[in-house]
Short mmCIF file of C-alpha atoms in Angstrom, two decimals:
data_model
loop_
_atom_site.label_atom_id
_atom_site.label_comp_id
_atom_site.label_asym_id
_atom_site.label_seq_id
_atom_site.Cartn_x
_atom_site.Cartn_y
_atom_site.Cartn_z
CA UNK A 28 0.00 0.00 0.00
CA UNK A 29 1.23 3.68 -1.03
CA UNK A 30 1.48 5.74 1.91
CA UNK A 31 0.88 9.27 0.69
CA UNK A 32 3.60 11.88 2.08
CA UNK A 33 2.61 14.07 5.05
CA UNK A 34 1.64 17.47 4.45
CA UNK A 35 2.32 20.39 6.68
CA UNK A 36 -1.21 21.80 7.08
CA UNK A 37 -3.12 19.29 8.84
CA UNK A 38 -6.64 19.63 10.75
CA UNK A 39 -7.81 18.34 14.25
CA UNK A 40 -11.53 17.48 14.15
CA UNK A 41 -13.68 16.24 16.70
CA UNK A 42 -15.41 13.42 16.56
CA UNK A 43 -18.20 13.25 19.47
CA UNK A 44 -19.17 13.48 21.38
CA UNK A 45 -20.99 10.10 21.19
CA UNK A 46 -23.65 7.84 22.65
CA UNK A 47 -24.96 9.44 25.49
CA UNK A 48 -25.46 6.29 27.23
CA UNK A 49 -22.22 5.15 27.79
CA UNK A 50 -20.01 5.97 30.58
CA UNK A 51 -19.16 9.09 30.15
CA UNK A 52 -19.19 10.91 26.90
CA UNK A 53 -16.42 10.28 24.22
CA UNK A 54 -14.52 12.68 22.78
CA UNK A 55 -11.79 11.61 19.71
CA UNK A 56 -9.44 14.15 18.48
CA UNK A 57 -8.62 13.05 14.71
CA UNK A 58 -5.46 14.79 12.83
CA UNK A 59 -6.07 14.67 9.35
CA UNK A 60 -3.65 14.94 6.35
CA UNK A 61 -7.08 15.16 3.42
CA UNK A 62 -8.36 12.31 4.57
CA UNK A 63 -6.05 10.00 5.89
CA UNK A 64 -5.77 9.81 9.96
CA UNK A 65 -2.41 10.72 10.84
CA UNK A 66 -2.98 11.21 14.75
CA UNK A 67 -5.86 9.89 16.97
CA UNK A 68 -6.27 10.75 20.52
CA UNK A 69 -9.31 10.43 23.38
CA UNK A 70 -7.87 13.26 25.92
CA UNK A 71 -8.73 14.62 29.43
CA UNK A 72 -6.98 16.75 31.84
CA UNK A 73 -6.60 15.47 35.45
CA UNK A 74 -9.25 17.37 36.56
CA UNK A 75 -11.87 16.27 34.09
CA UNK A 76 -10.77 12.92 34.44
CA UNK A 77 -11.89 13.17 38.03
CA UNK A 78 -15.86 11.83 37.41
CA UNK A 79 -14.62 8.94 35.70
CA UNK A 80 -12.69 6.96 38.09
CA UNK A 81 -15.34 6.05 40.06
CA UNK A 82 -16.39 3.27 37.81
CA UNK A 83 -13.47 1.18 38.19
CA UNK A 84 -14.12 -0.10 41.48
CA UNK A 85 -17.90 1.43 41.84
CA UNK A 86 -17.97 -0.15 45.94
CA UNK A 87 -14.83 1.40 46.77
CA UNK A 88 -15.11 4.95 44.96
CA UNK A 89 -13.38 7.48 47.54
CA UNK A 90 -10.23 5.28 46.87
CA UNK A 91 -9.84 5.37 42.99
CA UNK A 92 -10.84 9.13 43.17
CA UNK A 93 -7.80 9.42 46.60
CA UNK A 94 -4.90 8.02 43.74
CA UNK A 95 -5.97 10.30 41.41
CA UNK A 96 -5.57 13.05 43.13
CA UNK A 97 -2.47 12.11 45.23
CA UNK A 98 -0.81 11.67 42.25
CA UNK A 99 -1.18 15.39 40.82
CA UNK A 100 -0.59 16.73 44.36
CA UNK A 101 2.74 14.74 44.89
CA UNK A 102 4.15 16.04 41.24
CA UNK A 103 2.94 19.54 41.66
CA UNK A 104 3.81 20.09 45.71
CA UNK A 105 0.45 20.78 47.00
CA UNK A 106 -0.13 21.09 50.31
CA UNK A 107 -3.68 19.74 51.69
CA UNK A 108 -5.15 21.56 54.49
CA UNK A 109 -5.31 19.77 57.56
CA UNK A 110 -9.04 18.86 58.04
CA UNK A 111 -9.49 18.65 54.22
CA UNK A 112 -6.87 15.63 55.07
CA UNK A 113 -9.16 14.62 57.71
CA UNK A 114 -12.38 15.04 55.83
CA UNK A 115 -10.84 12.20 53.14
CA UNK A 116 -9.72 9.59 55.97
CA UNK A 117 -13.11 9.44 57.13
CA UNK A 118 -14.71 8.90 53.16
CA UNK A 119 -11.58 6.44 53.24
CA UNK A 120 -12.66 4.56 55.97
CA UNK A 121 -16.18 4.67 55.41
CA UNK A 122 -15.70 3.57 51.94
CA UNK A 123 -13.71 0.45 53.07
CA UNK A 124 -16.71 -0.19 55.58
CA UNK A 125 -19.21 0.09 52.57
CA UNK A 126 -17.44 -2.55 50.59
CA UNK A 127 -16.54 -4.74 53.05
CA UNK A 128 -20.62 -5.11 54.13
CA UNK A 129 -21.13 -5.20 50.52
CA UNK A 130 -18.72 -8.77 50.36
CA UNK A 131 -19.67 -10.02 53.43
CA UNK A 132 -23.30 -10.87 52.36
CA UNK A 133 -26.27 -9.59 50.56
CA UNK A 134 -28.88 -9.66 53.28
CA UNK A 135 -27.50 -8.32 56.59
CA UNK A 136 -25.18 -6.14 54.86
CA UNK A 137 -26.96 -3.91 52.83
CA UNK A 138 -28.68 -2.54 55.96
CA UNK A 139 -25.79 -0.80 57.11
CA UNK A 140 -24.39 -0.45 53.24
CA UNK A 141 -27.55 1.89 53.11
CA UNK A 142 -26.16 4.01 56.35
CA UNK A 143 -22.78 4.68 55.06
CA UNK A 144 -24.57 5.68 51.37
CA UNK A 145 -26.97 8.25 53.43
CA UNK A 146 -23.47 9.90 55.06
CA UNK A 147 -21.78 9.74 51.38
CA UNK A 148 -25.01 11.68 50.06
CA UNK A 149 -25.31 14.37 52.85
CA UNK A 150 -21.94 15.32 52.11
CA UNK A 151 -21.52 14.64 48.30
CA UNK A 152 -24.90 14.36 47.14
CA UNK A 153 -24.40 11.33 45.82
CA UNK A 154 -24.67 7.59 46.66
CA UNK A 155 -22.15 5.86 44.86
CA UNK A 156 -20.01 8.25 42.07
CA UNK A 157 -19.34 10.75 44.47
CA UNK A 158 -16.81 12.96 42.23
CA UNK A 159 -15.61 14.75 45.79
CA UNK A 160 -11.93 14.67 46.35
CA UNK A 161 -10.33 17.10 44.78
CA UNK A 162 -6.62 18.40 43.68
CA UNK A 163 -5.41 19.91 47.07
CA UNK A 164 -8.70 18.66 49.26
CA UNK A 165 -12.21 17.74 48.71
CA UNK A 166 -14.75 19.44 46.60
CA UNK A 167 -17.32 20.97 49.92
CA UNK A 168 -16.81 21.32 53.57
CA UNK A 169 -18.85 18.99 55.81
CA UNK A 170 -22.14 19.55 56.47
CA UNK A 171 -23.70 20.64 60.02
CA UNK A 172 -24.40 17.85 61.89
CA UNK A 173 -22.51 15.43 59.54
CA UNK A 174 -19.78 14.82 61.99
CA UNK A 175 -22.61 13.66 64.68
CA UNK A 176 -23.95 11.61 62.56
CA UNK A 177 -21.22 9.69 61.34
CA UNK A 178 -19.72 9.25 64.67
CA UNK A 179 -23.80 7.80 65.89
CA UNK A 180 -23.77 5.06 62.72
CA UNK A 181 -20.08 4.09 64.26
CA UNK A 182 -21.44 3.21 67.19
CA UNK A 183 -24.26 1.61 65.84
CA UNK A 184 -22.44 -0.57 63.54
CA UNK A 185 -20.00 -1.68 66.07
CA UNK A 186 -22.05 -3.13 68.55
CA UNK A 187 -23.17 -5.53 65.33
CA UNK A 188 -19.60 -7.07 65.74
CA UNK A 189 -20.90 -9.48 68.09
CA UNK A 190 -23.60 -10.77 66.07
CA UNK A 191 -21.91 -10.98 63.27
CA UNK A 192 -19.52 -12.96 65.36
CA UNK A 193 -22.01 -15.31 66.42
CA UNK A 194 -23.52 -15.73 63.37
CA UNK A 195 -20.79 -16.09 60.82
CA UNK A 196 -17.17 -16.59 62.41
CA UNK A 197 -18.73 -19.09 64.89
CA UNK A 198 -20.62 -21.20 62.51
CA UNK A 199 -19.75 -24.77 61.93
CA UNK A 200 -21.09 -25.10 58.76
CA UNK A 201 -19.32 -21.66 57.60
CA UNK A 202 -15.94 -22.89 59.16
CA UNK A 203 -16.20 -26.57 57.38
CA UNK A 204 -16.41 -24.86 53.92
CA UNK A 205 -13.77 -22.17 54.54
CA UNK A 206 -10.72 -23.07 56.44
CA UNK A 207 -8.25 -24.78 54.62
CA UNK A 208 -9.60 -24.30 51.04
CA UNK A 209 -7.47 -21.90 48.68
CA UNK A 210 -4.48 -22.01 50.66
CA UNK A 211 -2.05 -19.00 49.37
CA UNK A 212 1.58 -19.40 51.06
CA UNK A 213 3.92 -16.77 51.89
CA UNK A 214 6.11 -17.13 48.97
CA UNK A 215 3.77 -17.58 46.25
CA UNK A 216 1.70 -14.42 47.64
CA UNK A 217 4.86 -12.08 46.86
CA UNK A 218 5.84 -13.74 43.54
CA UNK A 219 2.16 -13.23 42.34
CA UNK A 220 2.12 -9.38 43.61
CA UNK A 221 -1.03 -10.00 45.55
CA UNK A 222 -2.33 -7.33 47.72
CA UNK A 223 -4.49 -6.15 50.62
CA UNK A 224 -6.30 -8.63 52.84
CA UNK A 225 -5.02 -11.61 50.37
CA UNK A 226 -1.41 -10.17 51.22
CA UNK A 227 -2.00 -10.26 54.93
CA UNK A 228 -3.94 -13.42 55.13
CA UNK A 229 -0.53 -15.04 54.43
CA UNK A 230 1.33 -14.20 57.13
CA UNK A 231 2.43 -10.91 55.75
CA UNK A 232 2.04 -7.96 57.74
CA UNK A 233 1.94 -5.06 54.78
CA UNK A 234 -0.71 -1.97 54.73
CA UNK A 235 0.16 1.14 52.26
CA UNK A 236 -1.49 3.12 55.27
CA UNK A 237 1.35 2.28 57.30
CA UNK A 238 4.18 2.30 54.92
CA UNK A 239 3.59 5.02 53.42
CA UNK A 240 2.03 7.37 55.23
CA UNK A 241 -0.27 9.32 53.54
CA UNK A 242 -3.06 11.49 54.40
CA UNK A 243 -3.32 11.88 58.34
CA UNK A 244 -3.10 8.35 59.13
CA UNK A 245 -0.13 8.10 61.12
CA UNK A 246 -2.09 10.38 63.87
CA UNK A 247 -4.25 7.55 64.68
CA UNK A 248 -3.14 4.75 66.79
CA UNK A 249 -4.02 1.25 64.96
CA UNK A 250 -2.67 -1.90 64.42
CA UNK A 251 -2.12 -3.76 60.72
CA UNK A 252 -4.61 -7.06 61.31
CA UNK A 253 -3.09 -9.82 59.54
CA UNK A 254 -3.16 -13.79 59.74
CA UNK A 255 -1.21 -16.45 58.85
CA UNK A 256 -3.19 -19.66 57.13
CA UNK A 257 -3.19 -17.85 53.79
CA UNK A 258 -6.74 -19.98 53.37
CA UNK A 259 -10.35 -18.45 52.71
CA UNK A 260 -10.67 -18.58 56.58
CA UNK A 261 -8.27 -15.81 57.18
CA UNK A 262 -8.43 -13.96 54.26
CA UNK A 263 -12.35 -13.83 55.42
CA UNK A 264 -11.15 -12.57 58.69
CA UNK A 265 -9.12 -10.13 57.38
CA UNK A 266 -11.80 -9.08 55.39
CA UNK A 267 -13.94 -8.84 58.48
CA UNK A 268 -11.59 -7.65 60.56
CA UNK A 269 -10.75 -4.63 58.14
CA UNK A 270 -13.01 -1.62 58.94
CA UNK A 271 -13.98 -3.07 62.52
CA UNK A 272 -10.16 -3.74 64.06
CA UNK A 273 -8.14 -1.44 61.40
CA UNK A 274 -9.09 1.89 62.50
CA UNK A 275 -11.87 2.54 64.74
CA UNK A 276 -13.15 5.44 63.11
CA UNK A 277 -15.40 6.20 66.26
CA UNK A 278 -12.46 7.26 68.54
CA UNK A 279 -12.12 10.16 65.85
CA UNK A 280 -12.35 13.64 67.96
CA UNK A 281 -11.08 16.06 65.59
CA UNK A 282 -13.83 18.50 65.64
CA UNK A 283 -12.77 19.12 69.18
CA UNK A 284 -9.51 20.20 68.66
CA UNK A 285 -8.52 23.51 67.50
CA UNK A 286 -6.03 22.25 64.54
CA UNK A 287 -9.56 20.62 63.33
CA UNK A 288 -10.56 24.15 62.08
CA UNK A 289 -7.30 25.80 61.48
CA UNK A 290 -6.96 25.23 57.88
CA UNK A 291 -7.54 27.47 54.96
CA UNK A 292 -10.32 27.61 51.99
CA UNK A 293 -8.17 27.53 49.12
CA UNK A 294 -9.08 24.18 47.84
CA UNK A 295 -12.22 23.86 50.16
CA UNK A 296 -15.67 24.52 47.90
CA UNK A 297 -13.54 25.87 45.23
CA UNK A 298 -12.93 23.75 41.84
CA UNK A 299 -8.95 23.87 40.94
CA UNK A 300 -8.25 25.56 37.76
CA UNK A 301 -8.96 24.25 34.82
CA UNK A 302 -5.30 25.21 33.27
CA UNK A 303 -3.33 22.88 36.18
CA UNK A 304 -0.44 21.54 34.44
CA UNK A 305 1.93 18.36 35.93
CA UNK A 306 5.25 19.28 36.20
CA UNK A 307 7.44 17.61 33.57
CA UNK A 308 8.53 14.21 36.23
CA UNK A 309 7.22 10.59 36.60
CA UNK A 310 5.26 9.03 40.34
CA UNK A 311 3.97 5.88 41.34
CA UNK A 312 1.34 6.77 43.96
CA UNK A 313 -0.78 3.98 45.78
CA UNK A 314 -3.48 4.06 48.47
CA UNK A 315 -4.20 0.72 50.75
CA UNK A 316 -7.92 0.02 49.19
CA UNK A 317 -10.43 -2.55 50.36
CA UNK A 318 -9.37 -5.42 47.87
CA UNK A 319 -5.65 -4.13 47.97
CA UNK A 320 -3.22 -1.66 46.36
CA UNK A 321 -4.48 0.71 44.06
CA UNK A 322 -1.80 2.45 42.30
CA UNK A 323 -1.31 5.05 39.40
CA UNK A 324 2.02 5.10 37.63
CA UNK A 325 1.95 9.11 36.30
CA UNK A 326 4.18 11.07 34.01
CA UNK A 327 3.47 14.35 33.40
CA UNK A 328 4.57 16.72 30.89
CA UNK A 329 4.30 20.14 31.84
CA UNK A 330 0.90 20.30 30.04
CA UNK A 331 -3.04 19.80 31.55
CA UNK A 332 -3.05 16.51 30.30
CA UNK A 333 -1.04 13.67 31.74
CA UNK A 334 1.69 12.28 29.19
CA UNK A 335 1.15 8.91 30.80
CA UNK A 336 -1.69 7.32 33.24
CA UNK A 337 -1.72 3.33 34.12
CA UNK A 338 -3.87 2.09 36.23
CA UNK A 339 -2.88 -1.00 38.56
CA UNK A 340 -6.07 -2.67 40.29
CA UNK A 341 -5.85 -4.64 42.92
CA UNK A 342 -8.90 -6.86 41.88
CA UNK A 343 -7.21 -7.40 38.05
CA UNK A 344 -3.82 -8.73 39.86
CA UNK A 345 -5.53 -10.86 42.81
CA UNK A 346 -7.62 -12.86 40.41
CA UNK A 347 -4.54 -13.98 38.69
CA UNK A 348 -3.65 -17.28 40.73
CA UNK A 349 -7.18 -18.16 40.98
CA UNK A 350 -6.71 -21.08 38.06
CA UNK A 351 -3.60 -22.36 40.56
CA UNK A 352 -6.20 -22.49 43.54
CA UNK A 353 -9.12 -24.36 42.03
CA UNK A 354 -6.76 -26.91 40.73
CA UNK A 355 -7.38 -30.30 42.49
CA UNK A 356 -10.20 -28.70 44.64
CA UNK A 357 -14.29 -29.78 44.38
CA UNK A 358 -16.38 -27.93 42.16
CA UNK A 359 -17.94 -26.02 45.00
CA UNK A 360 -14.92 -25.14 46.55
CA UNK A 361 -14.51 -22.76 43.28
CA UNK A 362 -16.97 -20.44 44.49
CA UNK A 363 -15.44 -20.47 48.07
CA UNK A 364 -12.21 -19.35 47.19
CA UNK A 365 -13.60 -16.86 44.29
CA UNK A 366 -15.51 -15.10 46.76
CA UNK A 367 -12.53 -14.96 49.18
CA UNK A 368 -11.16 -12.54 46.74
CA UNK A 369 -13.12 -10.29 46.43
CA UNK A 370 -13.14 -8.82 42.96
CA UNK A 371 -15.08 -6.14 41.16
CA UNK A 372 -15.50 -6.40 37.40
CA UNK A 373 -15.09 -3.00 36.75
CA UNK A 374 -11.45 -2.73 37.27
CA UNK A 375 -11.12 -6.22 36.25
CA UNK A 376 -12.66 -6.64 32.78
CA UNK A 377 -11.07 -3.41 31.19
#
């Protein structure tokens, strides 16, 4: 085939944007030479990319929208304000509760699924695609009142510990078709880059909260939960153990102390502007979320739009070894150890 030489006076059209039922409207940018495509690109910025991110893991969305925006902040030097800080480990933690109840079973979860939601709306006015962090802090202040109420469903949800310990963790029919089935050991954990409760289920103590210190965590005082089994048993309790033992978000007294309120509006209730550019560098940036590390490997090129952006899931990686598990098990042991990994399809069939 005869490729025809390039000419200097090409056009950029637009194509889109399209179907409005898909997630998210589509916008191509075509370079033309006549009519032959010489360029083709599907672009956002950072900051409209923001709305989108949700729908990876859609029952863990303050975490995919915390990486995107630690990202920018780390390559530009932004400083969050204080409670803005604060403000995101509560969504954080509440988020991890959400999805956690969401795993842990249809019935009795939803009913406090439902609680956290209400919180996530009265601050975001949303449900589920909450679109609230933001480049330097989080898109509106709190509520009045919000702070009350959060800190009554914590108290409500923890004295359902017990039942929940009684019902499930106790059970001997639960137990029989859990513990020892799926066994992951210590070794073959780290050489398949498995992550969050799967990690710690086998022995490893590891949480990105921890090591690397982001946000305000290190000012709470909390243990990494782990086990060491590596079979659906413990990576059950880990599960369970997660936004009950992890941080108990009810101990949280911030609005009483004076560095709670000493912060300043710039990125409170204010959108960033549209023109931010990334400084011309490369970051991996990861946040510890429900199913595991969620990371972003970002290089930026001194323009609005990112020159690179890849996405590492935690649910994409942990389903890997699942055809090693199931191997030599019974046929329903498969769903056993598939549902002690807890994946969601969004981030997994990209």
């Amino acid at each position: 085939m005869n490729i025809p030489a390039t000419r200097q006076d090409l056009m950029k059209v637009n194509m889109g944007p399209h179907h409005p039922s898909m997630h998210g409207v589509l916008r191509l940018i075509v370079t033309l030479d006549g009519e032959d495509v010489i360029d083709f690109t599907e672009n956002r910025t950072i900051i409209q990319y923001l709305p989108y991110v949700t729908r990876w893991d859609y029952l863990a969305t303050m975490f995919t929208e915390a990486i995107t925006v630690n990202g920018p902040e780390q390559l530009g030097n932004i400083q969050v304000p204080k409670r803005a800080s604060y403000i995101r480990v509560i969504m954080l933690e509440l988020s991890r509760i959400a999805s956690h109840m969401l795993w842990l079973g249809p019935f009795m979860a939803d009913i406090e699924r439902e609680l956290v939601y209400d919180l996530f709306e009265a601050a975001t006015g949303m449900r589920m695609m909450h679109n609230y962090f933001r480049i330097g802090g989080v898109a509106t202040d709190l509520p009045h009142g919000w702070i009350d109420k959060c800190l009554n469903f914590c108290e409500y949800f923890l004295t359902g510990v017990t039942e929940y310990q009684k019902l499930i963790t106790r059970n001997p029919i639960f137990l029989e078709r859990v513990e020892g089935v799926g066994i992951i050991g210590r070794e073959e954990v780290i050489n398949w880059g498995l992550s969050g409760p799967m990690l710690r289920a086998s022995g490893i103590q590891w949480d990105l909260c921890k090591v690397d210190h982001y946000e305000c965590y290190d000012e709470f005082d909390w243990e990494v939960q782990w086990q060491k089994e590596g079979d659906s048993l413990a990576r059950y309790l880990e599960f369970r153990g997660g936004p009950y033992e992890n941080l108990e978000i009810r101990y949280f007294d911030r609005e009483r102390n004076p560095e709670w309120n000493d912060f300043e509006y710039r990125f409170i209730s204010k959108k960033p502007s549209p023109t931010f550019e990334l400084p011309k560098q490369e970051l991996y940036v990861r946040v510890e979320a429900p199913k595991g590390e969620v990371g972003i490997f970002l290089i930026g090129d001194q323009s609005v739009f990112p020159w690179r952006w890849k996405i590492r899931p935690p649910g994409f990686i942990n389903l890997q070894i699942l055809p090693q598990l199931v191997k030599r098990m019974k046929l329903a042991d498969i769903m056993t150890i598939l549902g002690s990994i807890d994946i969601s399809m969004g981030e997994v069939d990209r």
